mmCIF file of C-alpha atoms and ligand atoms in Angstrom:
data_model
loop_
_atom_site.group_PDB
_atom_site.id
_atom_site.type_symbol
_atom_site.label_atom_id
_atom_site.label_comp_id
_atom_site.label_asym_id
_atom_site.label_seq_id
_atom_site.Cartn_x
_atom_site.Cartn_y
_atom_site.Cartn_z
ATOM 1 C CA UNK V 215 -29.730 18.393 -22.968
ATOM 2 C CA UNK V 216 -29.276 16.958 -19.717
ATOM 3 C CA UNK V 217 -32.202 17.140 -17.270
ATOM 4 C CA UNK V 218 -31.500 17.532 -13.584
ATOM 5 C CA UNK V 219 -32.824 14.690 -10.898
ATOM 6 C CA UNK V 220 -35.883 16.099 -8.714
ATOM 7 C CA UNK V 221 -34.834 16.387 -4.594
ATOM 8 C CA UNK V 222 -37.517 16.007 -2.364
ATOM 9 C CA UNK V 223 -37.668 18.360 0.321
ATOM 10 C CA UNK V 224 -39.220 18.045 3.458
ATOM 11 C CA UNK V 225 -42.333 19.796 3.285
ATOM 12 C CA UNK V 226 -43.290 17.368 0.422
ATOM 13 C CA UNK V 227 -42.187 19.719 -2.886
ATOM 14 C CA UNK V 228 -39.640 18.581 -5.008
ATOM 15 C CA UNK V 229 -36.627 20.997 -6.713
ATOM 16 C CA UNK V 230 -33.946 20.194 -9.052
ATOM 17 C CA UNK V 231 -30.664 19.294 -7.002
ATOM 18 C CA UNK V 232 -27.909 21.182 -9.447
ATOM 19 C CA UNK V 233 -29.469 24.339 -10.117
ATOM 20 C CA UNK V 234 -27.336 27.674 -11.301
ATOM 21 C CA UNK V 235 -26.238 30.356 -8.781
ATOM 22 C CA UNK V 236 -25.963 34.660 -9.987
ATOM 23 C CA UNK V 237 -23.648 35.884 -6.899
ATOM 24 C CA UNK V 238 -21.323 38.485 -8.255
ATOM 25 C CA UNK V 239 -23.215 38.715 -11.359
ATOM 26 C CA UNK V 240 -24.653 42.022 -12.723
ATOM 27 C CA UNK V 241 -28.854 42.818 -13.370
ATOM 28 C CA UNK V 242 -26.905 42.913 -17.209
ATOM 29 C CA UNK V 243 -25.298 39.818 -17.027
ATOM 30 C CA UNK V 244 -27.989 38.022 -15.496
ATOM 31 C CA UNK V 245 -30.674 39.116 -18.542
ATOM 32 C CA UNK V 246 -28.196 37.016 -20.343
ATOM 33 C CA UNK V 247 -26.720 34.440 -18.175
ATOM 34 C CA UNK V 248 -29.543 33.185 -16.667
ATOM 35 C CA UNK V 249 -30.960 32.633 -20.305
ATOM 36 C CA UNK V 250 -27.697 30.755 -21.215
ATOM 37 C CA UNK V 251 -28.458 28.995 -17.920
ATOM 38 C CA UNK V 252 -32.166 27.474 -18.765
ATOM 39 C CA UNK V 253 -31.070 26.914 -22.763
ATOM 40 C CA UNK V 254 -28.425 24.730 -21.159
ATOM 41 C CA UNK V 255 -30.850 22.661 -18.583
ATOM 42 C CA UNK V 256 -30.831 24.194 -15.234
ATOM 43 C CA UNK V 257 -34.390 24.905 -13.934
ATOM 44 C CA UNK V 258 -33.145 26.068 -10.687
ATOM 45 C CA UNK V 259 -32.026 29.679 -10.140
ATOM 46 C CA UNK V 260 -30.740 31.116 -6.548
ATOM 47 C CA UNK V 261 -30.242 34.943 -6.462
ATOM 48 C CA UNK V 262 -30.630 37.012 -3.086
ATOM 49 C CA UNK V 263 -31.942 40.358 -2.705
ATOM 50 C CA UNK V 264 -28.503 41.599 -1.874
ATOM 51 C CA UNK V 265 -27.006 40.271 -5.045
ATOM 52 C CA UNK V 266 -28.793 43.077 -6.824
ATOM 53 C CA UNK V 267 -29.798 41.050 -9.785
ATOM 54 C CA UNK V 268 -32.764 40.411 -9.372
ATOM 55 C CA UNK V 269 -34.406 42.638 -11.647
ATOM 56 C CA UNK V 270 -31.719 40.553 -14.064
ATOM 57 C CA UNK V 271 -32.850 37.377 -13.447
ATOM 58 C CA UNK V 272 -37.018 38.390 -13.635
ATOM 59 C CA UNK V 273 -36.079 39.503 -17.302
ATOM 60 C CA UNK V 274 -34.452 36.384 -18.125
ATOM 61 C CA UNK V 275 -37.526 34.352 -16.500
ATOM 62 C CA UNK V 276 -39.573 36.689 -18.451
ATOM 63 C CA UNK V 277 -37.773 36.391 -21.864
ATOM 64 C CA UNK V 278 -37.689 32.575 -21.162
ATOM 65 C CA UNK V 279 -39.938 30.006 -23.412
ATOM 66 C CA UNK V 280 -39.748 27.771 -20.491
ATOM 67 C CA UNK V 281 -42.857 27.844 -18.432
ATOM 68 C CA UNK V 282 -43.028 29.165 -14.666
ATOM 69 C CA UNK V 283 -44.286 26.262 -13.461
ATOM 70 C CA UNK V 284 -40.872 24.413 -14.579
ATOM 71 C CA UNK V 285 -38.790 26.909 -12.933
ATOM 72 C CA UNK V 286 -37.810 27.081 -9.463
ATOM 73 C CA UNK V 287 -36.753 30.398 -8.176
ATOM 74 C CA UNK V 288 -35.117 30.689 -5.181
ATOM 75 C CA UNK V 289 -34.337 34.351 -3.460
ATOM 76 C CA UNK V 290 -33.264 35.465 -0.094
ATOM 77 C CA UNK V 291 -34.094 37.701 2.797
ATOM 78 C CA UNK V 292 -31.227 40.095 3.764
ATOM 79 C CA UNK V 293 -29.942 41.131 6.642
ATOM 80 C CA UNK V 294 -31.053 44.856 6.873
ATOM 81 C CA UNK V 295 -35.076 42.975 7.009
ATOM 82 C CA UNK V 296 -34.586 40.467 9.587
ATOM 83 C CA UNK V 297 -37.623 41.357 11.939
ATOM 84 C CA UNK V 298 -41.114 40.024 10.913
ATOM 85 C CA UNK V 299 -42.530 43.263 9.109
ATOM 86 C CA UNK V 300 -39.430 43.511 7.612
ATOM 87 C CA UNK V 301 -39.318 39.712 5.681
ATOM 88 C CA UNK V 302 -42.833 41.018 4.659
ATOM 89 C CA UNK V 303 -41.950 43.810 3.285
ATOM 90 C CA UNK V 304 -38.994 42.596 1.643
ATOM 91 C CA UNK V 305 -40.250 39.491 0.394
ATOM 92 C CA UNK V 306 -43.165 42.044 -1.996
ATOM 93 C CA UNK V 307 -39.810 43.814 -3.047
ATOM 94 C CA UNK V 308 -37.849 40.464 -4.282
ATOM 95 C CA UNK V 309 -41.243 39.687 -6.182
ATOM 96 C CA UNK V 310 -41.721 42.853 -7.527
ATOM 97 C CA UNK V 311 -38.213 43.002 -8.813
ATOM 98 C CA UNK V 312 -38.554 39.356 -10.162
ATOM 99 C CA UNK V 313 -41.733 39.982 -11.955
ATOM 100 C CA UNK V 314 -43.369 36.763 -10.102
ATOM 101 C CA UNK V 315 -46.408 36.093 -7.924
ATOM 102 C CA UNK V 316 -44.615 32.920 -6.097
ATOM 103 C CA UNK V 317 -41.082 32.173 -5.290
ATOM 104 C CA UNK V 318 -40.382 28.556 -4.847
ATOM 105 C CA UNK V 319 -37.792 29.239 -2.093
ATOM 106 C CA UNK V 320 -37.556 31.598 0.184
ATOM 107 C CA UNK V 321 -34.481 31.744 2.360
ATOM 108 C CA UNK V 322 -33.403 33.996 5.557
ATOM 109 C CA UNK V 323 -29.663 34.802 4.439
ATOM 110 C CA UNK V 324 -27.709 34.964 7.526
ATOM 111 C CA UNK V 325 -28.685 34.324 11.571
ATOM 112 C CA UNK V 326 -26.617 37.238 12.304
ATOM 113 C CA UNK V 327 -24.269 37.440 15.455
ATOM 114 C CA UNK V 328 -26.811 39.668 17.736
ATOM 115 C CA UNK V 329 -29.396 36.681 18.258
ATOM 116 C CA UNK V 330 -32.204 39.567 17.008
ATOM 117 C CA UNK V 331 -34.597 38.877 14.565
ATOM 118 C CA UNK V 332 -34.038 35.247 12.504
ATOM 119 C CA UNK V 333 -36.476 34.086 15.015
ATOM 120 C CA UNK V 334 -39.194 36.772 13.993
ATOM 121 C CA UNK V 335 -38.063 36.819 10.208
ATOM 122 C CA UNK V 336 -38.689 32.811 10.247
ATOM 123 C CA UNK V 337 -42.054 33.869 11.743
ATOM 124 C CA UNK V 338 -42.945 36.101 8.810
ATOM 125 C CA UNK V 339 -41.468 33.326 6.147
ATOM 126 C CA UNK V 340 -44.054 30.706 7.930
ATOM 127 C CA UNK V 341 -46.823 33.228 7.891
ATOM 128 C CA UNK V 342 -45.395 33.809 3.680
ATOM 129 C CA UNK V 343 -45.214 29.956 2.831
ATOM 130 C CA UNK V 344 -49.178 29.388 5.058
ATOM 131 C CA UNK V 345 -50.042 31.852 2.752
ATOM 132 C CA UNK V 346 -49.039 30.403 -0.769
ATOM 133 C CA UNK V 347 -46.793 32.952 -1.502
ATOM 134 C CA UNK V 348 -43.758 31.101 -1.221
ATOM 135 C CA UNK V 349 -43.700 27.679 -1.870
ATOM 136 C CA UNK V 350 -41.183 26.377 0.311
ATOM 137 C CA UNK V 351 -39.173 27.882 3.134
ATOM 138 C CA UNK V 352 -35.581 27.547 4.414
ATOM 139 C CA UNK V 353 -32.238 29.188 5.782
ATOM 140 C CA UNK V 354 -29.254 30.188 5.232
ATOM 141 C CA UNK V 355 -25.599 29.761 7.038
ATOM 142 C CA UNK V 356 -27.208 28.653 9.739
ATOM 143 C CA UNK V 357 -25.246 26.731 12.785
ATOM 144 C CA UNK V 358 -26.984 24.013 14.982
ATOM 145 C CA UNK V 359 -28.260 26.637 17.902
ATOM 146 C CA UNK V 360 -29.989 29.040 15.042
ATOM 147 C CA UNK V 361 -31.544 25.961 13.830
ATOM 148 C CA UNK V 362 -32.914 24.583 16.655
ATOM 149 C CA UNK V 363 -34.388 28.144 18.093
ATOM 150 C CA UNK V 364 -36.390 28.322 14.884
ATOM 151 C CA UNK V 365 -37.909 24.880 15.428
ATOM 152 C CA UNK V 366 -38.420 24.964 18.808
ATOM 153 C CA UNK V 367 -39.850 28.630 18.188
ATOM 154 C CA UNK V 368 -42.439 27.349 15.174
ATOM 155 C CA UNK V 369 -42.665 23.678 15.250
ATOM 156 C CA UNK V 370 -41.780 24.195 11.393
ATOM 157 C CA UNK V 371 -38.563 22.982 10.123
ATOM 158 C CA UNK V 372 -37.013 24.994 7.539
ATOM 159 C CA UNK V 373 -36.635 22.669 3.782
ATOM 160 C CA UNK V 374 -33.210 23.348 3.286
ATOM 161 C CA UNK V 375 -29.865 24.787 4.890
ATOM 162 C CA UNK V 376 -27.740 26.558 2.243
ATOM 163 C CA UNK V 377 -24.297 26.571 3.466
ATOM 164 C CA UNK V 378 -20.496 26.873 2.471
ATOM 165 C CA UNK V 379 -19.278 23.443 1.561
ATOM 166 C CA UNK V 380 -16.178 22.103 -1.066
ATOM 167 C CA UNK V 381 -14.151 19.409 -0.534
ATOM 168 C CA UNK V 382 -11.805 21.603 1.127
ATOM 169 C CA UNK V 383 -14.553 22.886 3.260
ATOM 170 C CA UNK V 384 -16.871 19.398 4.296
ATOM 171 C CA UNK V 385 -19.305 20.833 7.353
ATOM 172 C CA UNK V 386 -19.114 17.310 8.787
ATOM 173 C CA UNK V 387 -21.196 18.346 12.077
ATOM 174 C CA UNK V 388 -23.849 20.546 10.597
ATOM 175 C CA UNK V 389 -24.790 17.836 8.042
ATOM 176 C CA UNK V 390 -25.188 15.154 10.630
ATOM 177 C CA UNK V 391 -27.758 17.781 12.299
ATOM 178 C CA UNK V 392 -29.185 18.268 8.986
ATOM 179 C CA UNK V 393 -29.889 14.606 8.933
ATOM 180 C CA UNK V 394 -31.256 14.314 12.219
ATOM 181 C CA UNK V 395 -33.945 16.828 11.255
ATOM 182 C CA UNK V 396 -34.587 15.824 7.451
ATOM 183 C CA UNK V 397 -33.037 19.503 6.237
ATOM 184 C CA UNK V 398 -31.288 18.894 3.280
ATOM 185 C CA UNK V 399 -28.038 20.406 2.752
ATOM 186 C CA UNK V 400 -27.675 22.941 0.072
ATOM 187 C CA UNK V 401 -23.726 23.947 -1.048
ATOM 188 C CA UNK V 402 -22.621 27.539 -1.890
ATOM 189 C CA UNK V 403 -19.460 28.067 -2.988
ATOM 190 C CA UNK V 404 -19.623 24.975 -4.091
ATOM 191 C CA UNK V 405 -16.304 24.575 -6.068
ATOM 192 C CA UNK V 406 -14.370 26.633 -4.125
ATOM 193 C CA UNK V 407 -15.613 29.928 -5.336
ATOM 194 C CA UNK V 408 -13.476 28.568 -7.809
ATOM 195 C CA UNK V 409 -10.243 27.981 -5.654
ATOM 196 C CA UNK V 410 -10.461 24.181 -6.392
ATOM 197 C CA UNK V 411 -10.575 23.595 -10.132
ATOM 198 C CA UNK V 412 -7.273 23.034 -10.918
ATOM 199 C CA UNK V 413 -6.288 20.611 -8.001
ATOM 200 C CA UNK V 414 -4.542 17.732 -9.123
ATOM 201 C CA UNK V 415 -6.183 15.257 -7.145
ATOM 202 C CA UNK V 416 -9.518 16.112 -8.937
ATOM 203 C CA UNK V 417 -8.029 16.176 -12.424
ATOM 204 C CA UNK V 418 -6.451 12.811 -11.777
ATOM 205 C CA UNK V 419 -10.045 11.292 -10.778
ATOM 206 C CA UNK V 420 -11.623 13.380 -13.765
ATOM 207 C CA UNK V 421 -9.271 11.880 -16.314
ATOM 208 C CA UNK V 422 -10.924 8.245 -15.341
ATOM 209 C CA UNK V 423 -14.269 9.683 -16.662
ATOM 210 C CA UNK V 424 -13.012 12.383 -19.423
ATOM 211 C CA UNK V 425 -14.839 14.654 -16.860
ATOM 212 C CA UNK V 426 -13.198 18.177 -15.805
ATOM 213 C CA UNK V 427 -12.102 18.873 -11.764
ATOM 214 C CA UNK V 428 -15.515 21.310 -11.748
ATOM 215 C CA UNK V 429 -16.878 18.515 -12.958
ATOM 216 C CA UNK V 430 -15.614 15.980 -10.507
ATOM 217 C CA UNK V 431 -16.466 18.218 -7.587
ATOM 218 C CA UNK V 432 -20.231 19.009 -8.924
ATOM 219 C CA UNK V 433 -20.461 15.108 -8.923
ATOM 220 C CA UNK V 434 -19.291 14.630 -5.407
ATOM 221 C CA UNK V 435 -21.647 16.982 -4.025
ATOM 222 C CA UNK V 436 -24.716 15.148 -5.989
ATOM 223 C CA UNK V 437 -22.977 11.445 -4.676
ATOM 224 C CA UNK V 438 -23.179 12.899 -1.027
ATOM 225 C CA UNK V 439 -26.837 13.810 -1.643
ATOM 226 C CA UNK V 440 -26.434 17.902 -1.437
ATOM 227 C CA UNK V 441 -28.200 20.462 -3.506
ATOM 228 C CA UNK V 442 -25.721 22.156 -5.571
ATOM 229 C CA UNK V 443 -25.772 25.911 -7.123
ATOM 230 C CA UNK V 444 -22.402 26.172 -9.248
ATOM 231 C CA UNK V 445 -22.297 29.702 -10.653
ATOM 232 C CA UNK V 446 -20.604 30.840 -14.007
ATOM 233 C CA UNK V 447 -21.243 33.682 -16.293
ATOM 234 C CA UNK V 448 -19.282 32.118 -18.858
ATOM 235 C CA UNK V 449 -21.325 30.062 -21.202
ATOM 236 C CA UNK V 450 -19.366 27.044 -21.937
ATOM 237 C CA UNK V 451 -18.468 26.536 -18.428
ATOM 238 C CA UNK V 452 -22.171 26.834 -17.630
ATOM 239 C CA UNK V 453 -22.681 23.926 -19.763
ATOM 240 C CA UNK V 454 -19.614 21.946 -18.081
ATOM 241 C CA UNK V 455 -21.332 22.398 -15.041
ATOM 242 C CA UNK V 456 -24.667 20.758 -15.906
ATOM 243 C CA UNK V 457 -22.986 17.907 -17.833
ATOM 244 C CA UNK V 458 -22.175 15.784 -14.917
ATOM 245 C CA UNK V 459 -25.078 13.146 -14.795
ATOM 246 C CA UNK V 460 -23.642 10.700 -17.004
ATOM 247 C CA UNK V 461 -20.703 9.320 -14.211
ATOM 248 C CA UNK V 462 -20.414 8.707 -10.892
ATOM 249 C CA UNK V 463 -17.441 8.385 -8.741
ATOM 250 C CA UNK V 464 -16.204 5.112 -7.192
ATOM 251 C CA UNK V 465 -15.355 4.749 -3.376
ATOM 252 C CA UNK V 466 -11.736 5.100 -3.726
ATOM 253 C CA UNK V 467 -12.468 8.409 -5.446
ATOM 254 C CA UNK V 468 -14.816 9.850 -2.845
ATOM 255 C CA UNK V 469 -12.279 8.420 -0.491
ATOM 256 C CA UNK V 470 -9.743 10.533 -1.785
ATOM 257 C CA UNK V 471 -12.104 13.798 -1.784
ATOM 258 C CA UNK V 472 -12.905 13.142 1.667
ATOM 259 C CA UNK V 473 -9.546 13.446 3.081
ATOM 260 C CA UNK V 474 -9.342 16.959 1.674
ATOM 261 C CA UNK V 475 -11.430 18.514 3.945
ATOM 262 C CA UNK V 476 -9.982 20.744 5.961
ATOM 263 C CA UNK V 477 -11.169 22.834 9.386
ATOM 264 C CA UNK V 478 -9.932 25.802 7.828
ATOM 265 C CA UNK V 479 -11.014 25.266 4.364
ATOM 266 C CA UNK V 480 -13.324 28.156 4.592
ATOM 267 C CA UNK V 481 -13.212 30.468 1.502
ATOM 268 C CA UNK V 482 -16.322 32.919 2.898
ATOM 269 C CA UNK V 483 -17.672 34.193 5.940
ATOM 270 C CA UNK V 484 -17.622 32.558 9.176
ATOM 271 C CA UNK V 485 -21.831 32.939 10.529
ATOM 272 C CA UNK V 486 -19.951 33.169 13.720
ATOM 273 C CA UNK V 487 -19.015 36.406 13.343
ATOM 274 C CA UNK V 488 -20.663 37.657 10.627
ATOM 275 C CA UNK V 489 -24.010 39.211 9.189
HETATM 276 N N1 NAP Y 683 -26.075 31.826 1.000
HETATM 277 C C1 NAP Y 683 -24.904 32.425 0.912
HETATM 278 O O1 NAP Y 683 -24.440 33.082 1.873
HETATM 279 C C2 NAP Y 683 -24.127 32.320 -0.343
HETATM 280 C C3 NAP Y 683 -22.789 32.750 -0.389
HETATM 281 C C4 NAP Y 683 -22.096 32.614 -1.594
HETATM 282 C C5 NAP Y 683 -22.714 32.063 -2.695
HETATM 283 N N2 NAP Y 683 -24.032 31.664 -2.647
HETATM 284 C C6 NAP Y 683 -24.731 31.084 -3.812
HETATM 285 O O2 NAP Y 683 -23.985 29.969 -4.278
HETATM 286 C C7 NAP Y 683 -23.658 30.182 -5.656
HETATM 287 C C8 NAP Y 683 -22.353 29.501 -6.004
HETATM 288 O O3 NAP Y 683 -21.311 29.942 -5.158
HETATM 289 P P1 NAP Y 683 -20.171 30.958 -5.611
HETATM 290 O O4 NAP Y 683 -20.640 31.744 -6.779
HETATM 291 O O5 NAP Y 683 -19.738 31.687 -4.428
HETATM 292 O O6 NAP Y 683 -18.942 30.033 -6.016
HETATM 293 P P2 NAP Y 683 -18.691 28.729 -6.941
HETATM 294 O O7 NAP Y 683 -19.918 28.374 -7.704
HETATM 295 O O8 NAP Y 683 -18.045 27.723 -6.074
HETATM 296 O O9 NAP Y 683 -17.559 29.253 -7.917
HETATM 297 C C9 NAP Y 683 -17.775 30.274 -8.848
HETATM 298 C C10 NAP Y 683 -16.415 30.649 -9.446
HETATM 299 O O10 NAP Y 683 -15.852 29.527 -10.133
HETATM 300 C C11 NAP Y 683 -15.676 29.844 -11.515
HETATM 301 N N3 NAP Y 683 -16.141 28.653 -12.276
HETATM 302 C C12 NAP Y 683 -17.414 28.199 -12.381
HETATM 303 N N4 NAP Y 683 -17.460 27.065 -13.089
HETATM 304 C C13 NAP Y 683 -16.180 26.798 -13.465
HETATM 305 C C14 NAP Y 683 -15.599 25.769 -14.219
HETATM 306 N N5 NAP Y 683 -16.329 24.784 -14.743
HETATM 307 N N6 NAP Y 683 -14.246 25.788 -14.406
HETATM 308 C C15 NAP Y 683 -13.487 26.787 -13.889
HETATM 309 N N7 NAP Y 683 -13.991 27.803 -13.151
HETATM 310 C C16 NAP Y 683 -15.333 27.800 -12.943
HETATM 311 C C17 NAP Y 683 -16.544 31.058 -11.794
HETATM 312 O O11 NAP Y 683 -15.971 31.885 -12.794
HETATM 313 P P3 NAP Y 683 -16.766 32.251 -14.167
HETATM 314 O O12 NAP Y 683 -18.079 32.881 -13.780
HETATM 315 O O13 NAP Y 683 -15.835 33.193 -14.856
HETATM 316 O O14 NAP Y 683 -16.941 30.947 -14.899
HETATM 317 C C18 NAP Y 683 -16.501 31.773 -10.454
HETATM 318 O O15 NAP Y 683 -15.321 32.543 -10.322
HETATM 319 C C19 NAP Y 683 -23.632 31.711 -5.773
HETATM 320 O O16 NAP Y 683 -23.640 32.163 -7.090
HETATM 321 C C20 NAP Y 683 -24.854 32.052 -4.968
HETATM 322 O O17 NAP Y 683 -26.038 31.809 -5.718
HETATM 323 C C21 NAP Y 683 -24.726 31.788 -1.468
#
């Protein structure tokens, strides 16, 4: 079974770099997926309070023979909460719904176009992590400004960053700010929300390595040092997905991934203008 590498994160804790995302999947699916998910080798899990699935994924956590203390959970703060008594609030709802006393990460979801509330919501999420209640804190879509208002708000810089980024989609900018402050990057939508698995340029690098385009892609996010939360609900492509530590890509490969990206490779929402 293959066994994911740890990522150390700034605040000192470690998580498992490919771990296994449930947007778009049910509280039904979930109780099975996410159980799929572990028997395969993930130990990460990212749901969201808005996913609704929550409830999902605490049964499968539950029904688990894995123990807690091998799992990390990650869940997110919507928008509707983003105001300090709000996270608070919101954060005993996620738990309660996940059947845990701890989450490992805690993430605000979106910085929202008004400017209100990120600021205080990062507040309560400090307040949260000071308290032992959440392990590790971080953010979500966030662009340069939203970052640096939180920092220069708390002194405390948030672990991770989860953000769109595919080949087609590379976030070139944000990850050099990323660097300068030791966030690590974090990829959603990672392969496209599936838009890039049959692109000939990655089956013609995969068919070096006997390795699938998801597969490719997965690997070039891991190569560039991201976090990386593929989701699936179907079980054999969960397993493709977590069967990518036994290649790497070459530089002519990673070459040819790089010139994909695109400015308007975006396949989701632009933080811009939305949330
Ligand atoms: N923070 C945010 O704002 C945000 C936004 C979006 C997503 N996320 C997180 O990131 C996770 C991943 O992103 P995502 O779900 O949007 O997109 P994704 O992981 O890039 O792609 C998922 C899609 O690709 C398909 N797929 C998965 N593996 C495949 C494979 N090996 N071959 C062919 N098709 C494959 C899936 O279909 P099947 O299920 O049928 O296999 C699904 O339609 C989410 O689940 C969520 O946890 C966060």
């Amino acid at each position: 079974m293959p066994t994911t590498p740890p990522f150390r994160l700034n605040d000192g804790n470690t998580m498992p770099q490919l771990g296994y995302g449930v947007w778009r999947v049910s509280n039904e699916e979930a109780a099975t997926s996410v159980v799929d998910a572990i028997k395969a080798g993930y130990r990460s899990i990212d749901t969201a309070a808005i996913y609704d699935n929550e409830e999902g994924v605490g049964k499968a956590i539950a029904a688990s023979d894995v123990p807690r203390n091998e799992l990390f959970i990650t869940t997110k703060l919507w928008n509707d909460n983003r105001s300090f008594d709000g996270a608070l609030t919101a954060f005993d709802q996620s738990l309660k719904r996940l059947r845990l006393d701890t989450v490992d990460l805690y993430l605000i979801h979106w910085p929202g176009v008004s400017g209100e509330g990120y600021v205080d919501a990062w507040r309560a999420l400090v307040r949260l992590k000071e308290e032992g209640r959440v392990k590790s804190i971080g953010v979500s879509n966030f662009m340069p400004p939203h970052l640096q208002r939180i920092i220069d708000a708390t002194g405390i810089v948030p672990v991770l960053n989860q953000i769109e980024l595919h080949p087609r989609f590379q976030q070139k900018e944000l990850r050099t700010f990323h660097a300068q402050h030791d966030i690590a990057t974090e990829s959603w939508g990672p392969l496209g929300q599936g838009s890039l698995v049959a692109d000939e340029k990655l089956a013609a690098i995969g068919r070096k390595y006997g390795k699938t385009p998801a597969q490719v892609i997965l690997r070039w996010h891991l190569d560039n040092a991201f976090i990386v939360i593929p989701k699936s609900v179907n079980p054999s492509r969960i397993r493709e997905n977590i069967d990518v530590f036994d290649f790497a890509l070459d530089a002519d490969d990673m070459r040819i991934i790089e010139a994909m990206d695109d400015k308007d490779g975006r396949v989701g929402p632009d933080p811009a203008i939305f949330g």
